[in-house]
Amino acid sequence: MQQLFDDLNPQQQQAVSAGLGQNLVLAGPGSGKTRVLTHRIAYLIKVMGVRSSNILAVTFTNKAAREMVARVERALGESIEGLWLGTFHAVCARLLRREAAHRLPFDASFVIMDSDDQEAIVKRAVKDLNLDEKLYRPGSIHAAISNAKNNLLLPEDFNVQNYRDEVVKRIYQRYQQILQSSNAVDFDDLLLWAVRLLEENPAVRERYAGRFEHVLVDEFQDTNMAQYQLLGLLSSYHRNLFVVGDEDQSIYRWRGADYRNVLRFEQDYPQARKILLEQNYRSTQTVLDAARAVIDRNPYRTPKHLFSERGRGERIVVYEAVDDHAEAAYVVDTIAQFLSARKARGGDFAVMYRTNAQSRLLEEAFLRAGLPYRLVGAQRFYGRREVKDMIAFLRVVYNPADEVSLARVINLPPRGIGDKTMMALRMASIQNNTNPGAVLLELGRDGDASPYWKAFGGRGASLLADFGAMLFNWRQAAASQPLAALFDRILSDTGYRAYLDDQSDEGLDRWENVEELRKLAYEYQERGLAEFLENLALVSDQDTLPDQLDAPTLLTLHAAKGLEFKQVFIIGLDEGLLPHSRSRDDPEEMAEERRLFYVGLTRAQDAVYLVRASQRTTYGSYEYSEESRFLADIPEELLSRKGIRTSRYAAPAWDRFGRTEVAPRWESARARPVEPEAKAAVASRYRPTQRVRHPVWGDGIVLESRIQDGEETLDVQFESVGFKRLIASLANLEIVQ
């Protein structure tokens, strides 16, 4: 027994050896919650004599489930058999296959539809009901259906408050009919039907609740209502429910997760023990103190005193860049200097941001610096569907013979040009020794007077001529108008925004990516379409990097959950980005934004850089940005401010619900007290015109040396790679005599 406790601290030991009944373990970031959960399972088997087949353990990812099995077996020193351990969906699928006969609207051989299948079924349901797909976007409709299922509502239970709800209910009914006729379920059905099965069949419920003497749950803060009720049903006989989570790390509200399940647990099980895991094994105390200062402003949570034995560590760097280009350059330059000085490895760094669109400038900065990177949780910016669509439109305008790009956009958004019409278009071009783009342009220009008109029939010819007319007009606009105007013309003529933006989070994110590309178009106003497309081709043709590459990781804050890195950069610390503008008028959304920032901070082991831009490019002009309210939450003694300092937020101007509390106070940089590190004079070691040698970049000449924030900063022109801005203490330069 003692070996189960050898590597556990007192709080962890208390959790592992907790008595029977309900136990709520609130585990701070980096506090060893997986270790506690796996040791608890081993303790039940080895010490309490519970058979492994009478234990159910549930987590959220297959990877986590596999890791838990391996850890339990290591703790026991033997393999285990019969343990039910898996994701919620895997456990429910297993249960439904056993019980499907005579009780459910499908049999045990049911198939599970993936996300693409589900959207295709919604499209079919919309078509079957003779509804307009533009008005009832499949993504938006499926989100409504998924939300209903997460709240255990079948079509007959669907809440109708207006005409649109009535239509969604009809689509939902048809959607379920198609699933059932195919002997299929979707992911949400697995939870919905499992709960319904147990609620409506007491004998089945008693059999499974009687079997599972102990039910254990990981990441409890990410459960939705269906999962919460499922846990209650499965533990209803023995009432031994052991849940591990942290309401401060609940960041998937948009996916149905409800951190309030932690509060419900305490209300529904008033006799439950509550155990806090507060010792952090990942981060320095400075990182933890900063994270606590941010999260403590959230209501409806259990305060935790996070502590670490790793020491105070470095102060958190807050860097204010001139603009968003300089923001990206600072991140890449800082990483490059650590790498060139061999003081870190590429895999030590993570760069986190709130929205996928923010990766664009970072990716370009890494490419310019010749540094590899890997992108997690999303496609590369230029590989995203909506970005590729807009680039394809522009390529067809520039080169109508580009058949690949034409095939991508000719029916985008859907305008009735199907495979049959496209085949006829290709045949007409082949017969006339030309290309489909040329045929379209002539149809667009001459209409039914074109010799091609009769080749397609009335409707097909009309549809092709309409697109050809748009293409003809775009080419004229490209010859006479700025690139940004052409971009806007294409968006307007095609109705592409309405096509993308279905008011779902995904639709809004996709539209933000289009706007990010539109901003880039403004930067090519004078250089034109040809140079714009050439530069995009050089960026987007980069090969996909392998997952195991030892390179800096670029990822959203949502994708960072469960990961850790030695050094973490979080960019975009501006109001409207982090916290996101969509949270401004919703206290619950603002609380989630604060939790998201908290998760990002606590991914760091050694160092954190919080980076923002004084101004950001917006369609060819600059807009000044306001410092994120979250920076005002962190005590100044934990921070080291760098970069330009024209102004800064002096005091929190927000209450804990995200409402304005007092008018914001601004103080000038001149009035700011001098930081302790800035008091000590640093002598310049290098001077202009001096020749230096870098271990990687070779020989160069110093253009300028200056003292900035207690560091000597150099501008150096290298013979091999050109201009570089370096921090002298990190650069490892040799003076060449």
XYZ file of C-alpha atoms in Angstrom:
737
model
C 0.000 0.000 0.000
C 2.736 2.466 0.947
C 4.182 2.507 -2.574
C 0.922 4.043 -3.822
C 1.653 7.111 -1.677
C 5.410 7.416 -2.133
C 5.214 10.091 -4.859
C 2.135 11.917 -3.542
C 1.924 15.104 -1.496
C -0.460 15.287 1.516
C -3.386 16.732 -0.481
C -2.979 14.058 -3.155
C -2.809 11.325 -0.522
C -6.008 12.627 1.031
C -7.769 12.453 -2.339
C -6.487 8.978 -3.246
C -7.506 7.474 0.117
C -10.816 9.357 0.471
C -13.690 7.344 1.901
C -16.820 6.071 0.217
C -19.542 8.366 -1.099
C -19.103 11.466 -3.208
C -15.751 13.204 -3.543
C -15.094 16.459 -5.389
C -11.405 17.007 -6.108
C -10.681 20.527 -7.372
C -7.266 20.310 -8.988
C -5.357 23.460 -9.876
C -3.268 23.488 -13.071
C -0.155 21.320 -12.933
C -1.219 19.770 -9.614
C -1.063 16.128 -10.703
C -4.760 15.374 -11.135
C -4.134 12.470 -13.547
C -1.760 10.964 -11.014
C -4.450 11.254 -8.340
C -7.116 9.686 -10.532
C -4.977 6.729 -11.589
C -3.696 6.144 -8.051
C -7.297 6.265 -6.815
C -8.220 3.442 -9.195
C -5.170 1.457 -8.079
C -6.089 2.141 -4.410
C -9.648 0.864 -4.946
C -8.336 -2.374 -6.482
C -5.317 -3.036 -4.292
C -6.356 -1.668 -0.896
C -10.161 -1.703 -0.890
C -10.439 -4.955 -2.812
C -12.777 -3.653 -5.513
C -12.810 -5.775 -8.664
C -11.626 -3.825 -11.723
C -14.782 -4.851 -13.622
C -16.837 -2.964 -11.004
C -15.085 0.337 -11.716
C -16.079 2.867 -14.381
C -13.639 5.698 -15.201
C -14.569 8.358 -17.742
C -12.436 10.970 -19.452
C -12.665 13.211 -22.522
C -10.058 11.983 -25.000
C -8.915 8.575 -26.183
C -5.314 9.631 -25.588
C -6.080 10.429 -21.941
C -7.889 7.099 -21.551
C -4.915 5.138 -22.911
C -2.534 7.048 -20.650
C -4.713 6.358 -17.610
C -4.758 2.605 -18.269
C -0.960 2.553 -18.592
C -0.525 4.538 -15.371
C -2.914 2.341 -13.396
C -1.048 -0.764 -14.515
C 2.282 0.816 -13.529
C 0.910 1.728 -10.106
C -0.418 -1.810 -9.602
C 2.562 -3.520 -11.171
C 0.229 -5.764 -13.165
C -2.221 -5.625 -16.076
C -5.899 -5.014 -15.420
C -8.905 -6.649 -17.045
C -12.560 -5.734 -17.041
C -12.108 -2.062 -16.103
C -14.521 0.210 -17.981
C -12.279 3.143 -18.869
C -12.853 5.420 -21.846
C -14.427 8.585 -23.162
C -18.061 9.419 -22.486
C -18.920 8.602 -26.090
C -17.041 5.283 -26.088
C -18.699 4.186 -22.835
C -22.144 5.139 -24.148
C -21.582 3.347 -27.476
C -20.593 0.211 -25.588
C -23.686 0.438 -23.395
C -26.051 1.089 -26.338
C -24.731 -1.818 -28.412
C -25.446 -4.131 -25.487
C -28.964 -2.826 -24.914
C -30.187 -1.710 -28.355
C -32.573 -4.618 -29.015
C -36.265 -3.729 -28.411
C -35.471 -0.573 -26.447
C -34.009 1.902 -28.957
C -34.861 3.092 -32.495
C -31.779 1.340 -33.909
C -30.134 -2.059 -33.503
C -26.726 -3.078 -32.194
C -25.046 -2.721 -35.586
C -25.665 1.029 -35.728
C -23.059 3.275 -37.354
C -21.812 6.574 -35.907
C -21.886 9.538 -38.277
C -18.923 11.913 -38.149
C -19.200 15.706 -38.374
C -19.080 15.803 -42.197
C -21.771 13.110 -42.386
C -23.946 15.055 -39.944
C -23.753 18.256 -41.987
C -24.533 16.313 -45.175
C -27.643 14.867 -43.509
C -28.753 18.373 -42.458
C -28.334 19.518 -46.079
C -30.420 16.577 -47.262
C -33.116 17.340 -44.676
C -33.238 20.995 -45.752
C -33.545 19.907 -49.397
C -36.229 17.304 -48.598
C -38.305 20.017 -46.924
C -37.875 22.392 -49.915
C -36.186 24.998 -47.745
C -33.630 27.586 -48.829
C -30.149 26.469 -47.736
C -28.996 30.096 -47.709
C -31.608 30.928 -45.088
C -31.103 27.726 -43.103
C -27.364 27.172 -43.141
C -26.418 23.567 -42.318
C -23.746 24.631 -39.801
C -26.159 26.821 -37.871
C -28.973 24.247 -37.984
C -26.714 21.428 -36.817
C -25.467 23.598 -33.930
C -29.087 24.081 -32.824
C -29.777 20.336 -33.074
C -26.594 19.517 -31.150
C -27.499 21.997 -28.419
C -30.966 20.453 -28.105
C -29.502 16.948 -27.783
C -26.974 18.111 -25.176
C -29.988 19.269 -23.177
C -31.693 15.893 -23.762
C -34.377 17.273 -26.089
C -35.725 15.152 -28.954
C -37.657 16.880 -31.802
C -40.995 16.548 -30.001
C -39.447 18.293 -26.960
C -37.803 21.093 -28.962
C -38.639 24.534 -27.577
C -40.368 26.691 -30.222
C -40.465 30.438 -29.631
C -40.623 31.826 -33.162
C -41.011 30.822 -36.803
C -37.332 29.949 -37.250
C -37.512 27.600 -34.260
C -40.509 25.909 -35.880
C -38.505 25.350 -39.081
C -35.488 24.074 -37.107
C -37.798 21.630 -35.324
C -39.031 20.297 -38.703
C -35.449 19.912 -39.943
C -34.516 18.186 -36.675
C -37.411 15.730 -37.158
C -36.326 14.945 -40.718
C -32.675 14.696 -39.601
C -33.583 12.051 -37.016
C -35.702 10.163 -39.564
C -32.738 9.972 -41.947
C -30.457 8.761 -39.139
C -32.876 6.096 -38.006
C -33.600 4.860 -41.546
C -29.818 4.446 -41.923
C -29.512 2.657 -38.562
C -27.191 5.433 -37.487
C -26.533 7.854 -34.629
C -24.462 10.991 -34.307
C -22.088 11.790 -31.430
C -24.736 13.652 -29.445
C -27.145 10.719 -29.826
C -24.731 8.468 -27.959
C -25.222 10.556 -24.812
C -28.891 11.335 -25.397
C -30.001 7.742 -25.949
C -27.837 6.411 -23.105
C -29.529 8.797 -20.662
C -32.987 8.020 -22.066
C -32.291 4.285 -21.886
C -31.327 4.437 -18.212
C -34.128 6.834 -17.237
C -36.918 4.947 -18.991
C -35.805 1.386 -18.147
C -35.405 0.923 -14.383
C -34.209 -2.668 -14.767
C -31.395 -1.622 -17.106
C -30.449 1.274 -14.831
C -30.319 -0.963 -11.761
C -28.179 -3.512 -13.588
C -25.486 -1.002 -14.584
C -25.681 1.139 -11.428
C -25.451 -2.060 -9.390
C -22.418 -3.221 -11.345
C -20.400 -0.004 -11.077
C -19.467 0.263 -7.412
C -17.267 3.270 -8.174
C -17.616 5.898 -10.913
C -14.646 8.232 -11.490
C -14.535 11.237 -13.817
C -11.680 13.322 -15.216
C -12.065 16.937 -16.450
C -15.412 17.211 -14.680
C -15.649 20.952 -15.404
C -16.067 20.142 -19.123
C -19.197 18.004 -18.730
C -22.515 19.111 -20.211
C -25.994 18.480 -18.828
C -26.411 15.108 -20.563
C -23.081 13.868 -19.195
C -23.892 15.146 -15.704
C -27.206 13.257 -15.660
C -25.563 10.127 -17.068
C -23.067 10.109 -14.184
C -25.882 10.480 -11.687
C -27.772 7.537 -13.178
C -24.735 5.228 -13.322
C -23.786 5.979 -9.703
C -27.347 5.896 -8.356
C -27.053 2.537 -6.540
C -23.699 2.583 -4.712
C -23.449 6.412 -4.798
C -19.648 6.327 -4.968
C -18.850 9.186 -7.337
C -15.305 10.583 -7.512
C -14.902 13.622 -9.809
C -11.743 15.577 -10.567
C -11.765 18.971 -12.245
C -11.204 22.687 -11.969
C -13.932 25.205 -12.701
C -11.204 27.765 -13.413
C -10.165 25.752 -16.478
C -13.611 25.375 -18.030
C -13.138 26.953 -21.485
C -15.509 25.011 -23.744
C -18.825 26.728 -23.051
C -19.366 27.087 -26.808
C -19.276 23.269 -27.047
C -21.893 22.801 -24.321
C -19.543 22.414 -21.325
C -21.000 23.921 -18.163
C -18.660 24.775 -15.267
C -21.772 25.151 -13.108
C -21.880 21.356 -12.912
C -19.280 21.781 -10.161
C -21.789 23.909 -8.237
C -24.600 21.440 -9.030
C -22.484 18.607 -7.647
C -22.102 20.399 -4.312
C -25.840 21.149 -4.201
C -26.982 17.667 -5.266
C -24.521 15.891 -2.935
C -24.333 18.076 0.180
C -22.397 15.377 2.083
C -19.639 15.293 -0.546
C -16.030 15.856 0.532
C -14.221 18.691 -1.220
C -10.458 18.292 -1.583
C -8.212 20.955 -3.093
C -5.004 20.138 -4.974
C -3.006 23.357 -4.779
C 0.644 22.410 -5.153
C 1.786 23.080 -8.701
C 4.623 21.029 -10.191
C 4.858 22.920 -13.484
C 5.255 26.663 -13.047
C 7.233 29.177 -11.043
C 5.548 31.071 -8.219
C 5.526 34.301 -10.251
C 3.485 32.643 -13.000
C 1.066 31.214 -10.431
C 0.656 34.529 -8.604
C -0.114 36.293 -11.884
C -2.619 33.609 -12.866
C -4.330 33.800 -9.465
C -4.583 37.577 -9.688
C -6.465 37.179 -12.978
C -8.794 34.317 -12.048
C -9.652 35.568 -8.545
C -11.865 38.236 -10.144
C -14.246 35.563 -11.425
C -17.364 34.829 -9.325
C -18.913 31.428 -8.527
C -15.703 29.523 -7.916
C -13.674 27.950 -5.129
C -10.560 30.051 -4.372
C -7.310 28.094 -4.455
C -3.918 29.004 -3.055
C -1.603 27.775 -5.793
C 1.977 27.301 -4.668
C 5.155 25.917 -6.177
C 8.481 24.747 -4.814
C 10.255 25.846 -8.010
C 11.040 29.302 -6.648
C 9.933 32.786 -7.683
C 11.298 32.598 -11.214
C 11.528 35.440 -13.702
C 9.118 38.338 -13.823
C 6.540 38.227 -16.596
C 7.531 40.324 -19.598
C 4.842 42.656 -20.925
C 5.914 43.929 -24.337
C 4.042 46.704 -26.133
C 4.856 46.773 -29.845
C 4.331 49.677 -32.213
C 1.862 47.667 -34.314
C 0.770 44.113 -35.066
C 3.638 43.544 -37.514
C 6.130 44.546 -34.814
C 4.244 42.326 -32.358
C 4.931 39.276 -34.542
C 8.510 40.392 -35.223
C 9.246 40.719 -31.490
C 8.058 37.175 -30.819
C 10.091 35.660 -33.656
C 13.208 37.763 -32.966
C 13.170 36.830 -29.279
C 12.858 33.133 -30.092
C 15.552 33.391 -32.788
C 18.021 34.915 -30.339
C 17.490 32.163 -27.776
C 17.973 29.553 -30.499
C 21.063 31.163 -32.029
C 22.642 31.513 -28.571
C 21.805 27.847 -27.973
C 20.050 28.772 -24.734
C 16.836 26.958 -25.701
C 15.372 24.498 -28.188
C 12.590 25.228 -30.631
C 10.170 22.922 -28.844
C 10.560 24.954 -25.646
C 8.404 27.772 -27.074
C 4.675 28.195 -27.598
C 2.949 31.225 -29.106
C -0.735 31.449 -28.150
C -3.520 33.664 -29.459
C -7.279 34.079 -29.119
C -8.382 33.612 -32.756
C -6.980 31.577 -35.629
C -6.736 34.693 -37.816
C -3.935 36.010 -35.586
C -1.581 33.301 -36.835
C -1.145 34.961 -40.245
C 1.401 37.614 -39.283
C 3.211 35.150 -37.028
C 3.527 32.586 -39.811
C 4.880 35.215 -42.185
C 7.398 36.417 -39.588
C 8.645 32.861 -39.008
C 8.978 32.307 -42.755
C 10.933 35.556 -43.221
C 13.273 34.532 -40.414
C 13.764 31.085 -41.953
C 12.584 29.415 -38.744
C 10.411 26.271 -38.795
C 7.211 26.217 -36.749
C 4.273 23.915 -36.247
C 0.633 24.868 -36.050
C -1.650 23.046 -33.614
C -5.421 22.907 -33.536
C -6.046 24.492 -36.930
C -4.887 24.571 -40.482
C -2.232 27.045 -41.497
C -3.796 30.437 -42.229
C -3.336 30.156 -45.990
C -4.618 26.584 -45.955
C -7.998 27.442 -44.426
C -10.975 26.886 -46.664
C -12.292 30.429 -46.731
C -8.829 31.907 -47.342
C -8.212 29.462 -50.195
C -11.613 30.382 -51.654
C -10.803 34.096 -51.815
C -7.324 33.456 -53.216
C -8.911 31.229 -55.889
C -11.320 34.020 -56.886
C -8.388 36.414 -57.269
C -6.339 33.867 -59.233
C -9.183 33.392 -61.736
C -9.411 37.159 -62.169
C -5.681 37.355 -62.772
C -5.535 34.225 -64.952
C -8.893 32.921 -66.289
C -7.074 29.873 -67.690
C -6.482 28.636 -64.105
C -8.990 25.777 -64.280
C -8.220 24.445 -60.797
C -9.146 27.759 -59.157
C -12.138 28.144 -61.482
C -13.497 24.716 -60.507
C -13.196 25.710 -56.841
C -15.212 28.935 -57.081
C -17.563 28.690 -60.060
C -20.319 27.300 -57.837
C -19.291 29.139 -54.670
C -21.544 30.164 -53.028
C -23.874 27.578 -54.622
C -25.484 29.014 -57.753
C -26.720 25.871 -59.507
C -23.651 25.058 -61.608
C -23.263 21.336 -61.113
C -20.992 18.613 -62.452
C -23.030 18.198 -65.653
C -22.754 21.880 -66.549
C -19.051 21.911 -65.731
C -18.494 18.919 -68.001
C -20.333 20.704 -70.825
C -18.181 23.790 -70.246
C -14.990 21.741 -70.503
C -16.191 19.992 -73.662
C -17.067 23.326 -75.308
C -13.623 24.706 -74.521
C -11.892 21.589 -75.891
C -13.936 21.648 -79.103
C -13.032 25.287 -79.667
C -9.369 24.873 -78.678
C -9.602 27.281 -75.749
C -10.080 27.112 -71.981
C -13.193 27.248 -69.775
C -12.275 30.719 -68.513
C -12.234 32.141 -72.025
C -15.640 30.593 -72.779
C -17.070 32.124 -69.610
C -15.700 35.566 -70.438
C -17.273 35.488 -73.895
C -20.609 34.306 -72.483
C -20.447 37.037 -69.865
C -19.680 39.705 -72.425
C -22.044 38.672 -75.263
C -24.803 36.742 -73.480
C -27.193 34.884 -75.804
C -25.414 36.457 -78.792
C -22.392 34.285 -78.032
C -21.900 31.225 -80.281
C -21.424 29.180 -77.098
C -24.953 29.879 -75.800
C -26.656 27.004 -77.639
C -24.083 24.479 -76.404
C -25.436 24.562 -72.843
C -29.189 24.855 -73.083
C -31.226 27.696 -71.630
C -30.711 27.353 -67.850
C -27.104 26.135 -68.015
C -26.123 28.897 -70.436
C -27.782 31.532 -68.262
C -25.998 30.366 -65.109
C -22.603 30.275 -66.828
C -23.201 33.666 -68.431
C -24.043 35.206 -65.044
C -20.763 34.004 -63.568
C -18.922 34.990 -66.744
C -20.342 38.514 -66.481
C -19.048 38.816 -62.897
C -15.631 37.558 -63.998
C -15.581 40.001 -66.924
C -16.412 42.919 -64.598
C -13.832 41.820 -62.016
C -11.107 41.788 -64.655
C -12.047 45.308 -65.688
C -12.000 46.383 -62.040
C -8.562 44.778 -61.564
C -7.194 46.909 -64.400
C -8.535 50.189 -63.071
C -9.124 49.907 -59.306
C -6.969 49.220 -56.225
C -6.638 45.607 -55.076
C -8.751 46.187 -51.957
C -11.608 47.528 -54.088
C -11.468 44.389 -56.239
C -11.515 42.244 -53.092
C -14.610 44.063 -51.826
C -16.287 43.795 -55.242
C -15.887 40.002 -55.261
C -17.262 39.732 -51.715
C -20.244 41.898 -52.630
C -21.065 40.268 -55.987
C -20.891 36.722 -54.612
C -22.544 37.327 -51.243
C -19.639 35.444 -49.704
C -20.042 36.955 -46.231
C -23.638 35.748 -45.919
C -22.459 32.357 -47.157
C -19.834 32.114 -44.393
C -21.346 33.939 -41.468
C -24.175 31.767 -40.134
C -23.872 33.342 -36.647
C -22.146 30.257 -35.289
C -18.707 30.541 -33.666
C -17.203 28.704 -36.630
C -18.877 31.046 -39.118
C -17.649 34.115 -37.244
C -14.115 32.704 -37.072
C -14.147 32.020 -40.815
C -15.306 35.556 -41.568
C -12.529 36.918 -39.334
C -10.033 34.997 -41.476
C -11.444 36.616 -44.638
C -11.121 40.030 -42.990
C -7.517 39.240 -42.080
C -6.761 38.455 -45.750
C -8.582 41.665 -46.720
C -6.250 43.641 -44.442
C -3.291 42.116 -46.261
C -4.789 43.182 -49.603
C -4.679 46.796 -48.400
C -0.927 46.463 -47.919
C -0.600 45.692 -51.661
C -2.593 48.699 -52.860
C 0.375 50.093 -54.784
C 2.029 46.811 -55.767
C -1.001 45.189 -57.363
C -2.653 41.810 -57.820
C 0.259 40.006 -59.515
C 2.725 40.669 -56.669
C 0.052 39.903 -54.085
C -0.607 36.447 -55.579
C 3.082 35.706 -56.032
C 3.843 36.453 -52.400
C 0.915 34.353 -51.233
C 2.120 31.437 -53.363
C 5.542 31.559 -51.709
C 3.956 31.435 -48.259
C 1.245 28.865 -48.903
C 3.485 26.374 -50.698
C 5.414 25.560 -47.516
C 5.312 21.834 -46.806
C 3.360 20.639 -43.787
C 5.701 20.213 -40.859
C 5.816 16.912 -38.959
C 4.162 16.843 -35.533
C 7.388 15.838 -33.793
C 9.394 18.733 -35.210
C 11.481 20.449 -32.532
C 10.089 23.862 -33.392
C 8.035 26.633 -31.754
C 4.354 25.750 -31.517
C 1.655 28.165 -32.702
C -1.780 27.471 -31.256
C -4.984 29.027 -29.993
C -5.553 29.343 -26.263
C -8.361 26.787 -26.575
C -5.949 24.279 -28.126
C -3.409 24.821 -25.319
C -5.487 23.002 -22.705
C -3.535 20.099 -21.213
C -0.177 21.139 -22.708
C 2.914 22.714 -21.146
C 5.951 24.591 -22.458
C 9.069 26.100 -20.934
C 8.430 29.542 -22.445
C 5.015 30.885 -23.431
C 4.139 33.941 -25.532
C 0.535 35.147 -25.451
C -0.107 37.790 -28.105
C -3.005 40.167 -28.693
C -3.437 41.393 -25.105
C -5.822 44.090 -26.333
C -9.458 44.807 -25.600
C -11.508 43.214 -28.368
C -9.010 40.393 -28.901
C -8.403 39.087 -25.378
C -11.008 39.455 -24.025
C -12.804 39.019 -27.342
C -15.257 41.709 -28.398
C -18.113 39.182 -28.351
C -17.791 38.921 -24.561
C -18.129 42.640 -23.871
C -21.820 42.633 -22.938
C -22.099 39.122 -21.499
C -20.732 38.524 -17.970
C -20.659 34.743 -18.499
C -18.664 35.136 -21.721
C -16.280 37.560 -20.001
C -15.714 35.068 -17.182
C -14.893 32.410 -19.780
C -12.402 34.769 -21.466
C -10.711 35.219 -18.101
C -10.547 31.448 -17.650
C -9.063 31.148 -21.132
C -6.274 33.602 -20.295
C -5.706 31.746 -17.003
C -5.258 28.472 -18.896
C -2.743 30.124 -21.218
C -0.685 31.558 -18.359
C -0.539 28.268 -16.486
C 0.865 26.367 -19.489
C 4.251 28.017 -18.782
C 7.000 26.328 -16.827
C 9.675 29.037 -16.717
C 8.816 32.245 -18.576
C 5.800 34.166 -19.883
C 5.731 36.988 -22.434
C 2.486 38.950 -22.735
C 2.573 40.884 -26.003
C 0.286 43.566 -27.377
C 0.250 46.170 -30.152
C -0.307 49.873 -29.634
C -2.064 49.978 -32.991
C -3.332 47.411 -35.463
C -3.722 47.541 -39.223
C -7.306 47.771 -40.385
C -7.831 47.922 -44.132
C -4.909 50.140 -44.986
C -5.026 52.389 -41.911
C -4.074 52.011 -38.265
C -6.433 51.877 -35.312
C -5.158 52.409 -31.785
C -5.886 49.538 -29.438
C -6.614 49.553 -25.731
C -4.620 47.423 -23.324
C -6.453 44.303 -22.153
C -8.181 44.662 -18.795
C -6.510 41.372 -17.814
C -3.094 43.055 -17.689
C -4.463 45.493 -15.134
C -5.318 42.533 -12.873
C -1.678 41.445 -12.528
C 0.332 43.250 -9.801
C 3.051 45.478 -11.269
C 5.728 43.886 -9.086
C 5.270 40.667 -11.075
C 5.800 42.408 -14.407
C 8.703 43.717 -16.460
C 7.328 46.177 -19.001
C 9.189 46.638 -22.266
C 8.715 48.095 -25.713
C 7.085 51.455 -26.382
C 5.376 52.991 -23.364
C 3.334 55.929 -24.520
C 0.588 55.042 -22.072
C -0.655 52.236 -19.913
C -3.715 51.219 -17.996
C -3.127 52.371 -14.424
C -5.885 50.610 -12.490
C -8.602 48.041 -13.036
C -11.638 49.706 -14.598
C -13.822 46.623 -14.578
C -15.799 44.828 -11.933
C -15.675 41.061 -11.547
C -18.680 40.651 -13.886
C -16.970 42.494 -16.743
C -18.919 45.746 -16.287
C -17.248 49.146 -16.161
C -16.561 49.933 -12.527
C -14.768 53.277 -12.697
C -13.550 55.481 -15.493
C -10.210 54.211 -16.833
C -7.195 56.183 -15.626
C -4.229 56.657 -17.886
C -0.817 57.784 -16.825
C 1.989 58.935 -19.059
C 5.206 57.028 -19.449
C 7.126 59.976 -17.967
C 5.107 59.751 -14.749
C 5.769 56.066 -14.311
C 8.192 55.071 -11.540
C 11.505 53.744 -12.725
C 11.745 49.967 -12.492
C 14.473 48.556 -10.281
C 16.093 46.821 -13.234
C 16.250 50.085 -15.165
C 18.170 51.920 -12.418
C 21.355 50.000 -12.955
C 23.349 51.493 -15.818
C 24.394 49.055 -18.520
C 27.517 49.947 -20.450
C 27.581 49.532 -24.210
C 30.000 46.842 -25.262
C 29.566 47.343 -28.987
C 29.793 50.449 -31.191
C 28.674 51.324 -34.741
C 30.958 50.158 -37.610
C 32.386 47.419 -35.377
C 32.728 44.027 -37.095
C 31.229 41.039 -35.254
C 30.816 37.311 -35.836
C 27.714 35.257 -34.999
C 27.963 31.459 -34.444
C 25.199 30.803 -37.018
C 24.924 33.901 -39.251
C 28.635 34.572 -39.603
C 30.248 38.004 -40.094
C 28.382 41.273 -39.841
C 28.765 44.943 -39.007
C 27.125 46.842 -36.138
C 24.881 49.624 -37.437
C 23.633 50.908 -34.076
C 23.904 50.135 -30.361
C 21.530 51.471 -27.711
C 20.509 50.742 -24.131
C 16.828 49.778 -23.938
C 15.088 48.538 -20.777
C 18.374 47.639 -19.130
C 19.641 45.673 -22.154
C 22.068 46.588 -24.914
C 20.202 46.230 -28.228
C 22.097 46.004 -31.517
C 21.193 46.515 -35.167
C 23.545 44.328 -37.203
C 23.869 43.841 -40.960
C 25.060 40.272 -41.632
C 26.613 39.223 -44.902
C 24.588 35.993 -44.997
C 21.082 36.906 -43.773
C 20.973 40.708 -43.860
C 19.576 42.917 -41.108
C 18.956 41.565 -37.604
C 18.045 43.257 -34.328
C 19.651 41.490 -31.367
C 19.845 41.601 -27.583
C 23.565 41.630 -26.893
C 23.425 39.423 -23.790
C 21.714 36.647 -25.758
C 23.376 37.034 -29.155
C 26.725 35.364 -28.345
C 28.589 37.716 -30.688
C 32.366 37.739 -31.098
C 34.109 41.040 -31.854
C 36.289 40.661 -34.944
C 39.540 42.608 -34.647
